[in-house]
Coordinates of C-alpha atoms in Angstrom, one line a residue:
M27 CA -4.0 22.9 2.2
N28 CA -3.7 23.2 -1.6
K29 CA -6.9 24.8 -2.9
T30 CA -7.0 22.4 -5.9
L31 CA -7.1 19.5 -3.5
V32 CA -9.9 21.1 -1.4
G33 CA -11.9 21.7 -4.5
F34 CA -11.4 18.1 -5.6
L35 CA -12.5 16.7 -2.3
V36 CA -15.5 19.0 -2.1
I37 CA -16.8 17.9 -5.5
F38 CA -16.6 14.3 -4.5
F39 CA -18.2 14.7 -1.1
S40 CA -21.0 16.6 -2.7
F41 CA -21.8 13.6 -4.9
I42 CA -21.7 11.4 -1.8
S43 CA -24.1 13.7 0.0
V44 CA -26.6 13.8 -2.9
H45 CA -26.7 10.0 -3.0
V46 CA -27.0 9.7 0.7
L47 CA -30.1 11.8 0.6
T48 CA -31.6 9.6 -2.1
A49 CA -30.5 6.3 -0.6
K50 CA -34.0 5.1 0.2
E51 CA -35.3 5.7 -3.3
E52 CA -32.2 3.9 -4.8
A53 CA -32.6 1.0 -2.5
K54 CA -36.2 0.4 -3.8
V55 CA -35.0 0.5 -7.4
S56 CA -32.1 -1.8 -6.6
T57 CA -34.3 -4.3 -4.9
A58 CA -36.5 -4.6 -7.9
V59 CA -33.5 -5.0 -10.2
E60 CA -32.0 -7.7 -8.0
Q61 CA -35.3 -9.7 -8.0
S62 CA -35.3 -9.6 -11.8
L63 CA -31.7 -10.9 -11.9
D64 CA -32.2 -13.5 -9.1
D65 CA -30.9 -16.3 -11.3
H66 CA -27.6 -14.6 -11.6
T67 CA -27.0 -14.0 -7.9
T68 CA -25.8 -16.3 -5.2
D69 CA -28.0 -17.5 -2.4
D70 CA -25.9 -15.6 0.2
S71 CA -26.1 -12.2 -1.5
H72 CA -26.6 -9.4 0.9
N73 CA -28.0 -5.9 0.5
Q74 CA -24.5 -4.7 -0.4
E75 CA -25.1 -6.1 -3.9
H76 CA -28.3 -4.2 -4.4
G77 CA -27.7 -1.5 -7.0
T78 CA -24.4 -3.1 -7.9
A79 CA -26.2 -5.6 -10.1
E80 CA -28.1 -2.7 -11.7
E81 CA -25.0 -0.7 -12.0
G82 CA -23.0 -3.6 -13.5
G83 CA -25.3 -3.4 -16.6
H84 CA -25.0 0.3 -16.7
E85 CA -21.2 0.2 -16.6
E86 CA -21.1 -2.5 -19.3
A87 CA -23.1 -0.3 -21.6
H88 CA -20.8 2.7 -20.9
M89 CA -17.4 1.0 -20.8
P90 CA -14.7 3.7 -21.0
P91 CA -12.7 3.8 -24.3
A92 CA -9.1 2.6 -24.3
W93 CA -7.7 6.1 -24.5
T94 CA -8.9 6.9 -21.0
V95 CA -6.2 4.7 -19.6
L96 CA -3.6 7.1 -20.9
P97 CA -3.7 9.5 -17.9
F98 CA -3.1 6.6 -15.6
V99 CA -0.2 5.3 -17.6
I100 CA 1.4 8.8 -18.1
L101 CA 1.1 9.5 -14.4
L102 CA 2.8 6.3 -13.4
I103 CA 5.6 6.9 -15.9
M104 CA 6.0 10.4 -14.5
I105 CA 6.2 9.1 -11.0
A106 CA 8.9 6.7 -12.1
T107 CA 11.0 9.2 -14.1
G108 CA 10.2 12.6 -12.5
P109 CA 12.6 12.3 -9.5
L110 CA 15.3 11.0 -11.9
F111 CA 15.3 13.1 -15.0
Y112 CA 13.4 16.4 -14.3
E113 CA 13.6 16.5 -10.5
H114 CA 13.1 20.3 -10.0
F115 CA 9.9 20.4 -12.1
W116 CA 8.5 17.2 -10.6
H117 CA 9.0 18.2 -6.9
K118 CA 7.5 21.6 -7.6
N119 CA 4.5 20.5 -9.6
Y120 CA 3.6 16.9 -8.8
P121 CA 0.5 17.9 -6.8
K122 CA -0.8 19.9 -9.7
V123 CA 0.0 17.0 -12.2
A124 CA -1.6 14.3 -10.0
V125 CA -4.8 16.3 -9.3
A126 CA -5.1 17.5 -13.0
F127 CA -5.0 13.9 -14.3
A128 CA -7.5 12.8 -11.7
L129 CA -9.9 15.6 -12.5
L130 CA -9.6 14.8 -16.2
V131 CA -10.7 11.2 -15.8
V132 CA -13.3 12.0 -13.2
A133 CA -14.9 14.7 -15.4
Y134 CA -15.1 12.2 -18.2
Y135 CA -16.9 9.7 -16.0
L136 CA -19.3 12.3 -14.6
F137 CA -20.2 14.3 -17.7
V138 CA -19.7 11.9 -20.6
L139 CA -20.4 8.5 -19.2
H140 CA -22.8 9.8 -16.6
N141 CA -21.3 7.4 -14.1
T142 CA -21.1 8.7 -10.5
H143 CA -20.7 5.2 -9.0
S144 CA -17.0 4.7 -9.9
P145 CA -15.8 8.2 -8.9
V146 CA -17.6 8.0 -5.6
H147 CA -16.2 4.5 -4.9
A148 CA -12.7 5.7 -5.8
L149 CA -13.0 8.7 -3.4
A150 CA -14.2 6.5 -0.6
E151 CA -11.4 4.1 -1.0
Y152 CA -8.8 6.9 -1.3
V153 CA -10.0 8.5 2.0
Q154 CA -9.8 5.1 3.7
F155 CA -6.4 4.5 2.3
I156 CA -4.8 7.8 3.1
A157 CA -6.4 8.0 6.6
L158 CA -4.5 4.8 7.6
L159 CA -1.2 5.8 6.0
A160 CA -1.3 9.3 7.5
A161 CA -2.2 8.1 11.0
L162 CA 0.6 5.5 11.1
Y163 CA 3.2 7.8 9.6
I164 CA 2.5 10.8 11.9
A165 CA 2.0 8.7 15.1
S166 CA 5.2 6.7 14.5
G167 CA 7.1 9.9 13.8
G168 CA 6.7 10.9 17.4
I169 CA 8.5 7.9 18.7
M170 CA 12.3 8.0 18.9
I171 CA 14.4 4.9 19.6
D172 CA 17.9 5.4 20.8
I173 CA 20.0 2.3 20.9
D174 CA 23.3 2.5 22.9
K175 CA 24.8 -0.7 21.7
K176 CA 27.8 -1.8 19.7
A177 CA 26.9 -2.5 16.1
T178 CA 27.3 -6.2 15.3
P179 CA 25.9 -8.3 12.5
M180 CA 23.7 -10.2 14.9
A181 CA 22.4 -7.0 16.5
N182 CA 21.5 -5.8 13.0
V183 CA 19.8 -9.0 12.1
M184 CA 17.7 -8.8 15.3
L185 CA 16.7 -5.3 14.5
L186 CA 15.7 -6.1 11.0
A187 CA 13.7 -9.2 12.2
L188 CA 11.9 -7.0 14.7
G189 CA 11.1 -4.6 11.8
A190 CA 9.7 -7.4 9.8
V191 CA 7.2 -8.2 12.6
V192 CA 6.5 -4.6 13.5
A193 CA 5.7 -3.8 9.9
N194 CA 2.5 -5.9 10.2
L195 CA 1.4 -3.9 13.2
I196 CA 2.0 -0.3 12.1
G197 CA 2.5 -0.8 8.4
T198 CA 5.7 -0.8 6.3
T199 CA 5.5 3.0 6.2
G200 CA 5.2 3.3 10.0
A201 CA 7.9 0.7 10.7
S202 CA 10.3 2.2 8.2
M203 CA 9.9 5.7 9.7
L204 CA 10.2 4.3 13.3
L205 CA 13.3 2.1 12.7
I206 CA 15.4 3.5 9.9
R207 CA 17.0 6.2 12.0
P208 CA 17.8 3.9 14.9
F209 CA 19.2 1.4 12.5
M210 CA 21.5 4.0 10.9
R211 CA 22.5 5.5 14.3
L212 CA 23.4 2.0 15.5
N213 CA 25.7 1.6 12.5
K214 CA 27.0 5.1 12.3
T215 CA 30.7 4.0 12.4
R216 CA 30.2 1.3 9.7
I217 CA 27.1 2.3 7.6
K218 CA 27.1 1.4 4.0
A219 CA 24.5 1.4 1.2
Y220 CA 23.7 -2.3 1.6
H221 CA 22.4 -1.7 5.2
V222 CA 19.7 0.6 3.8
I223 CA 18.9 -1.6 0.8
F224 CA 18.3 -4.7 2.9
F225 CA 16.3 -2.5 5.3
I226 CA 14.1 -1.6 2.3
F227 CA 13.9 -5.3 1.3
I228 CA 12.9 -6.6 4.7
V229 CA 11.2 -3.8 6.7
S230 CA 9.7 -1.6 3.9
N231 CA 8.4 -4.5 1.8
V232 CA 8.5 -8.2 2.5
G233 CA 8.0 -7.8 6.2
G234 CA 4.5 -6.4 5.8
S235 CA 2.9 -9.4 4.2
L236 CA 0.9 -10.7 7.1
T237 CA -1.9 -8.1 7.8
P238 CA -3.8 -5.6 5.7
I239 CA -2.2 -2.9 7.9
G240 CA 1.2 -4.2 6.7
D241 CA 1.3 -2.9 3.1
P242 CA -0.9 -0.6 1.0
P243 CA -2.0 -3.3 -1.6
L244 CA -3.2 -5.6 1.2
F245 CA -5.1 -2.9 2.8
L246 CA -6.9 -2.1 -0.5
G247 CA -7.7 -5.8 -0.7
F248 CA -9.2 -5.6 2.8
L249 CA -11.3 -2.6 1.8
K250 CA -12.6 -4.6 -1.2
G251 CA -13.6 -7.5 1.0
V252 CA -10.6 -9.8 1.8
P253 CA -11.0 -10.9 5.4
F254 CA -8.6 -9.2 7.8
F255 CA -6.8 -12.4 9.0
W256 CA -6.7 -14.0 5.5
T257 CA -3.1 -12.7 4.9
L258 CA -1.8 -14.0 8.2
E259 CA -3.2 -17.5 7.5
H260 CA -2.1 -17.8 4.0
N261 CA 1.1 -15.7 3.7
I262 CA 2.9 -16.6 7.0
I263 CA 5.1 -19.4 5.6
P264 CA 6.2 -17.5 2.4
W265 CA 6.9 -14.5 4.7
F266 CA 9.0 -16.6 7.1
V267 CA 11.0 -18.2 4.3
A268 CA 11.6 -14.9 2.5
V269 CA 12.6 -13.0 5.6
L270 CA 14.9 -15.8 6.8
I271 CA 16.7 -15.9 3.4
L272 CA 17.1 -12.2 3.3
L273 CA 18.4 -12.1 6.9
V274 CA 21.0 -14.8 6.1
V275 CA 22.2 -13.0 3.0
F276 CA 22.4 -9.7 5.0
Y277 CA 24.4 -11.4 7.8
M278 CA 26.9 -12.7 5.2
F279 CA 27.4 -9.2 3.9
D280 CA 27.6 -7.6 7.4
I281 CA 30.0 -10.0 8.9
K282 CA 32.6 -9.0 6.3
N283 CA 32.1 -5.3 7.0
K284 CA 35.2 -4.2 9.1
S285 CA 34.7 -0.4 8.4
N286 CA 35.2 2.0 11.2
Y287 CA 34.4 5.7 10.5
S288 CA 34.9 6.9 14.1
L289 CA 37.5 9.7 14.4
G290 CA 38.9 8.9 17.9
D291 CA 41.1 6.0 18.9
D292 CA 39.6 5.7 22.4
E293 CA 37.5 2.6 23.1
V294 CA 33.9 3.5 23.2
T295 CA 31.8 2.0 26.0
F296 CA 28.2 1.1 25.5
S297 CA 25.4 0.8 28.1
N298 CA 23.6 -1.8 25.9
K299 CA 20.4 0.0 26.8
I300 CA 17.5 1.0 24.5
K301 CA 15.9 4.3 25.3
L302 CA 12.4 5.2 24.0
I303 CA 11.4 8.8 23.7
G304 CA 7.7 9.7 23.0
T305 CA 6.2 6.4 24.3
R306 CA 2.8 8.0 24.6
N307 CA 2.5 7.7 20.8
F308 CA 2.3 4.0 21.1
I309 CA -1.2 4.7 22.6
W310 CA -2.1 6.6 19.4
L311 CA -0.8 3.7 17.3
G312 CA -3.0 1.3 19.3
L313 CA -6.0 3.5 18.6
V314 CA -5.3 3.4 14.9
I315 CA -4.9 -0.4 14.8
G316 CA -8.1 -0.8 16.9
S317 CA -10.1 1.5 14.6
V318 CA -9.2 -0.7 11.5
F319 CA -11.8 -3.2 12.8
L320 CA -14.6 -0.7 12.8
D321 CA -15.9 -1.9 9.4
P322 CA -19.7 -1.4 8.9
N323 CA -19.7 -4.4 6.5
V324 CA -18.5 -6.6 9.3
L325 CA -20.1 -4.9 12.4
P326 CA -23.7 -3.9 11.5
W327 CA -23.8 -1.4 14.5
V328 CA -21.0 0.7 13.1
P329 CA -22.5 3.9 11.4
A330 CA -22.0 4.1 7.6
I331 CA -22.7 6.1 4.5
H332 CA -25.2 4.1 2.4
F333 CA -24.6 4.4 -1.4
E334 CA -26.3 2.2 -4.0
G335 CA -26.9 -0.6 -1.5
Q336 CA -23.3 -0.6 -0.2
K337 CA -21.9 0.7 3.1
F338 CA -19.0 3.1 3.3
S339 CA -17.1 3.5 6.5
F340 CA -16.5 7.0 7.9
L341 CA -16.2 6.6 11.7
R342 CA -13.0 4.6 11.3
E343 CA -11.5 7.3 9.0
L344 CA -12.5 10.2 11.4
I345 CA -10.8 8.4 14.2
M346 CA -7.6 8.0 12.2
F347 CA -7.5 11.6 11.1
F348 CA -8.2 12.7 14.6
V349 CA -5.4 10.5 15.9
A350 CA -3.0 11.9 13.3
F351 CA -3.7 15.4 14.5
L352 CA -3.5 14.7 18.2
S353 CA -0.5 12.4 18.0
F354 CA 1.5 15.3 16.4
R355 CA -0.1 18.0 18.5
F356 CA 1.0 16.3 21.7
A357 CA 4.1 14.5 20.5
N358 CA 7.3 14.7 22.5
K359 CA 9.3 17.6 20.9
D360 CA 12.6 15.9 21.5
A361 CA 11.4 12.8 19.6
I362 CA 10.1 14.9 16.7
K363 CA 13.4 16.8 16.5
G364 CA 15.5 13.7 16.9
N365 CA 13.6 11.9 14.1
E366 CA 13.9 15.1 11.9
F367 CA 10.2 14.6 11.3
S368 CA 8.7 16.2 8.2
F369 CA 5.3 16.1 6.6
E370 CA 6.7 16.1 3.0
P371 CA 6.8 12.3 2.6
I372 CA 3.1 11.8 3.5
R373 CA 2.2 14.9 1.6
E374 CA 3.8 13.4 -1.5
V375 CA 2.0 10.1 -1.0
A376 CA -1.3 11.9 -0.5
F377 CA -1.1 13.8 -3.7
I378 CA 0.3 11.0 -5.8
F379 CA -2.4 8.7 -4.7
I380 CA -5.1 11.2 -5.5
G381 CA -3.9 10.9 -9.1
I382 CA -3.6 7.1 -8.9
F383 CA -7.1 6.5 -7.5
G384 CA -8.6 9.1 -9.8
T385 CA -7.0 7.8 -13.0
M386 CA -7.0 4.0 -12.5
M387 CA -10.8 3.6 -12.8
P388 CA -10.8 3.0 -16.6
A389 CA -7.8 0.5 -16.3
L390 CA -9.7 -1.5 -13.7
E391 CA -12.8 -1.7 -15.8
L392 CA -11.0 -2.5 -19.1
V393 CA -8.8 -5.1 -17.4
G394 CA -11.9 -6.7 -15.8
G395 CA -13.7 -6.7 -19.2
F396 CA -10.8 -8.4 -21.0
A397 CA -10.3 -10.9 -18.2
A398 CA -14.0 -11.8 -18.5
S399 CA -13.6 -12.6 -22.2
P400 CA -12.6 -16.2 -23.3
E401 CA -9.2 -15.0 -24.5
G402 CA -8.4 -13.2 -21.2
A403 CA -9.7 -16.0 -19.0
K404 CA -7.3 -18.5 -20.6
M405 CA -4.3 -16.4 -19.5
I406 CA -5.3 -16.2 -15.8
S407 CA -3.5 -18.7 -13.5
H408 CA -1.7 -18.4 -10.2
N409 CA 1.6 -18.5 -12.1
T410 CA 0.7 -15.6 -14.5
L411 CA -0.8 -13.7 -11.6
Y412 CA 2.3 -14.0 -9.5
W413 CA 4.7 -12.8 -12.2
G414 CA 2.3 -10.3 -13.7
T415 CA 1.4 -8.7 -10.4
G416 CA 5.1 -8.9 -9.3
I417 CA 6.8 -7.4 -12.4
L418 CA 4.3 -4.4 -12.6
S419 CA 4.5 -3.9 -8.8
G420 CA 8.3 -3.5 -9.1
F421 CA 8.2 -0.9 -11.8
L422 CA 4.9 0.8 -11.0
D423 CA 3.2 1.1 -7.7
N424 CA 2.1 -2.2 -6.1
A425 CA -1.2 -0.9 -4.7
P426 CA -3.0 -0.2 -8.0
T427 CA -1.3 -3.2 -9.5
Y428 CA -2.8 -5.5 -6.8
I429 CA -6.3 -4.2 -7.5
N430 CA -5.8 -4.5 -11.3
F431 CA -4.9 -8.2 -11.1
L432 CA -7.5 -9.0 -8.5
T433 CA -10.0 -7.4 -10.8
A434 CA -8.8 -9.6 -13.7
A435 CA -8.7 -12.8 -11.6
L436 CA -12.3 -12.2 -10.4
A437 CA -13.6 -11.2 -13.8
S438 CA -12.1 -14.2 -15.5
Q439 CA -14.4 -16.4 -13.5
G440 CA -17.5 -14.1 -13.7
G441 CA -16.9 -12.3 -10.4
S442 CA -16.8 -8.5 -9.8
I443 CA -14.3 -6.5 -7.8
S444 CA -17.2 -4.1 -7.0
K445 CA -19.2 -6.9 -5.2
L446 CA -18.2 -7.4 -1.6
T447 CA -19.6 -10.9 -1.6
D448 CA -17.7 -11.9 -4.7
V449 CA -14.4 -10.8 -3.2
M450 CA -15.1 -12.6 0.1
A451 CA -16.0 -15.8 -1.8
F452 CA -12.8 -15.5 -3.8
A453 CA -10.8 -15.2 -0.7
N454 CA -12.5 -18.0 1.2
G455 CA -12.5 -20.5 -1.6
G456 CA -15.2 -23.0 -2.6
V457 CA -17.0 -20.8 -5.1
F458 CA -14.4 -19.8 -7.6
H459 CA -11.8 -22.3 -9.0
D460 CA -8.4 -22.1 -7.4
S461 CA -9.2 -18.7 -6.0
I462 CA -7.2 -19.0 -2.7
L463 CA -4.0 -19.8 -4.6
D464 CA -4.7 -17.0 -7.1
L465 CA -5.2 -14.5 -4.3
K466 CA -2.1 -15.7 -2.6
A467 CA -0.1 -15.2 -5.8
I468 CA -1.4 -11.7 -6.2
S469 CA -0.7 -10.8 -2.6
I470 CA 2.8 -12.2 -2.4
G471 CA 3.7 -10.8 -5.9
A472 CA 2.5 -7.3 -5.0
V473 CA 4.3 -7.1 -1.6
F474 CA 7.6 -9.0 -2.4
F475 CA 8.2 -7.4 -5.8
G476 CA 7.5 -3.9 -4.4
A477 CA 11.1 -4.0 -3.2
F478 CA 12.5 -4.4 -6.7
T479 CA 12.9 -0.6 -7.4
Y480 CA 12.7 2.6 -5.4
I481 CA 9.3 3.3 -6.8
G482 CA 7.7 -0.1 -6.1
N483 CA 6.4 0.8 -2.7
G484 CA 5.9 4.2 -1.0
P485 CA 8.4 3.7 1.9
N486 CA 11.3 2.9 -0.5
F487 CA 11.9 6.4 -1.7
M488 CA 11.3 7.8 1.8
V489 CA 14.0 5.5 3.3
K490 CA 16.4 6.4 0.5
S491 CA 15.8 10.1 1.1
I492 CA 16.5 9.8 4.9
A493 CA 19.7 7.9 4.2
E494 CA 20.9 10.6 1.8
Q495 CA 20.2 13.3 4.3
I496 CA 22.9 12.0 6.6
G497 CA 25.3 11.9 3.6
L498 CA 25.2 8.3 2.7
K499 CA 25.7 7.8 -1.0
M500 CA 22.8 5.5 -2.3
P501 CA 22.7 3.7 -5.6
S502 CA 20.9 5.3 -8.5
F503 CA 17.6 4.0 -9.7
F504 CA 19.3 1.5 -12.1
G505 CA 22.2 1.0 -9.8
Y506 CA 19.8 -0.3 -7.2
I507 CA 18.3 -2.8 -9.6
I508 CA 21.6 -4.0 -11.1
R509 CA 23.7 -4.1 -7.9
F510 CA 21.0 -5.4 -5.5
S511 CA 17.6 -6.4 -6.9
I512 CA 18.8 -8.6 -9.7
P513 CA 21.6 -10.5 -7.8
F514 CA 19.8 -10.8 -4.5
L515 CA 16.1 -10.1 -4.6
L516 CA 15.3 -11.8 -8.0
P517 CA 16.6 -15.3 -6.9
L518 CA 14.5 -15.0 -3.7
L519 CA 11.4 -14.2 -5.9
F520 CA 12.2 -17.2 -8.1
I521 CA 12.6 -19.5 -5.1
T522 CA 9.3 -18.2 -3.7
W523 CA 7.6 -19.1 -6.9
L524 CA 9.2 -22.6 -7.1
I525 CA 8.2 -23.5 -3.5
F526 CA 4.7 -22.0 -3.3
F527 CA 3.3 -21.7 -6.9
A528 CA 5.2 -23.5 -9.7
F529 CA 4.2 -27.1 -8.8
T530 CA 1.0 -26.4 -6.8

């Protein structure tokens, strides 16, 4: 493992350890502070808010200056432009770049602002985030699906529809890695770029709208306090409408595809059977999914790290990392070889998100501060949240964008992204004005618009890379946008807004 990464993690875990040892003393102070601020807290506040109230005042007095957002912005610009304009430098040095930017911001927080709360929270959320992604990616990589069936438009539609469902069970990353190669093998005599593009639209993005497991931004929302089944309850109709429209458009494309790249003239016979290799890895995937529910904030008996009155999960993450190791260690070698499994995609995600989680702290705080002002609050509505979250999700990464706009929406009504009870109240409605619709706009915007470019969501570039490995010529960054996103995805996004947000 990269020595810089090890040092980075050791520093953060050291801070966690220090605060765990002093948790009892901090809890006493926090309780006293909460009592003095009793008029400003809700009746159903739990001990998770102890210390957060105190810390809220501390952070307000030490709000980071605007320039501290620059590392976050520069990093996101480099993520977008690196693979396109300075590919060799980027692929060789992106781990160093991401870690360096993260350490710069973290050092400023620790030694200038004397704020350990934000870095510790960022580390905890990063570990939770990457544990899930890594476990899903590695476990699904040990499952190979071999479809011996004639490629037809309807067979493709059925496979894409299946992917839209499976994405909610094993994540868009897991579903993309599990199904992209079978999808391309099925269409090996007629494969074209639009097959992969619509796969990205449906399986790698829109499909994962129904559970926190489905897409990284939704999982971040779950970690912040959005109930697990909230997305299923509120996103299922937009999900169904969007997936249906995309499948119909894809079918219209595919039915006109008469290409045949086979070299022989003999009629090929198909058994119409689907063979699964590495089925034991479904057990590992089941363990990952089950462990998601081991949340100490929901289940009091689950052990946790106590920090400033809040509970941080660690048992769930240990299970996920353990599953990731074992699922690869005991994976079927034929499945690994057939899938051409590589650790590079998840390695890239791991390093890139160290940079994102480490540098986005000032942006979150400054966005929250502006949204809490009268000028900022006037700009917040479900319409601006849908388009704002969406546009930035398409050209940046949808996970931090989701958190930024959720932070803004909460702050505009006096809530805090750092308070578990505030996030839960925002999701459940009845406390904050129009909050369910606002959260729905943020969720749909982040997930749907993530398909707009190759960089909108993690699996997009991974799927593109796999397609290019077999020799398929994929559109360039701007070609993707001009040829597919604008004529096909943008109308869908507009229709979604008209139906579910514009007149609500």
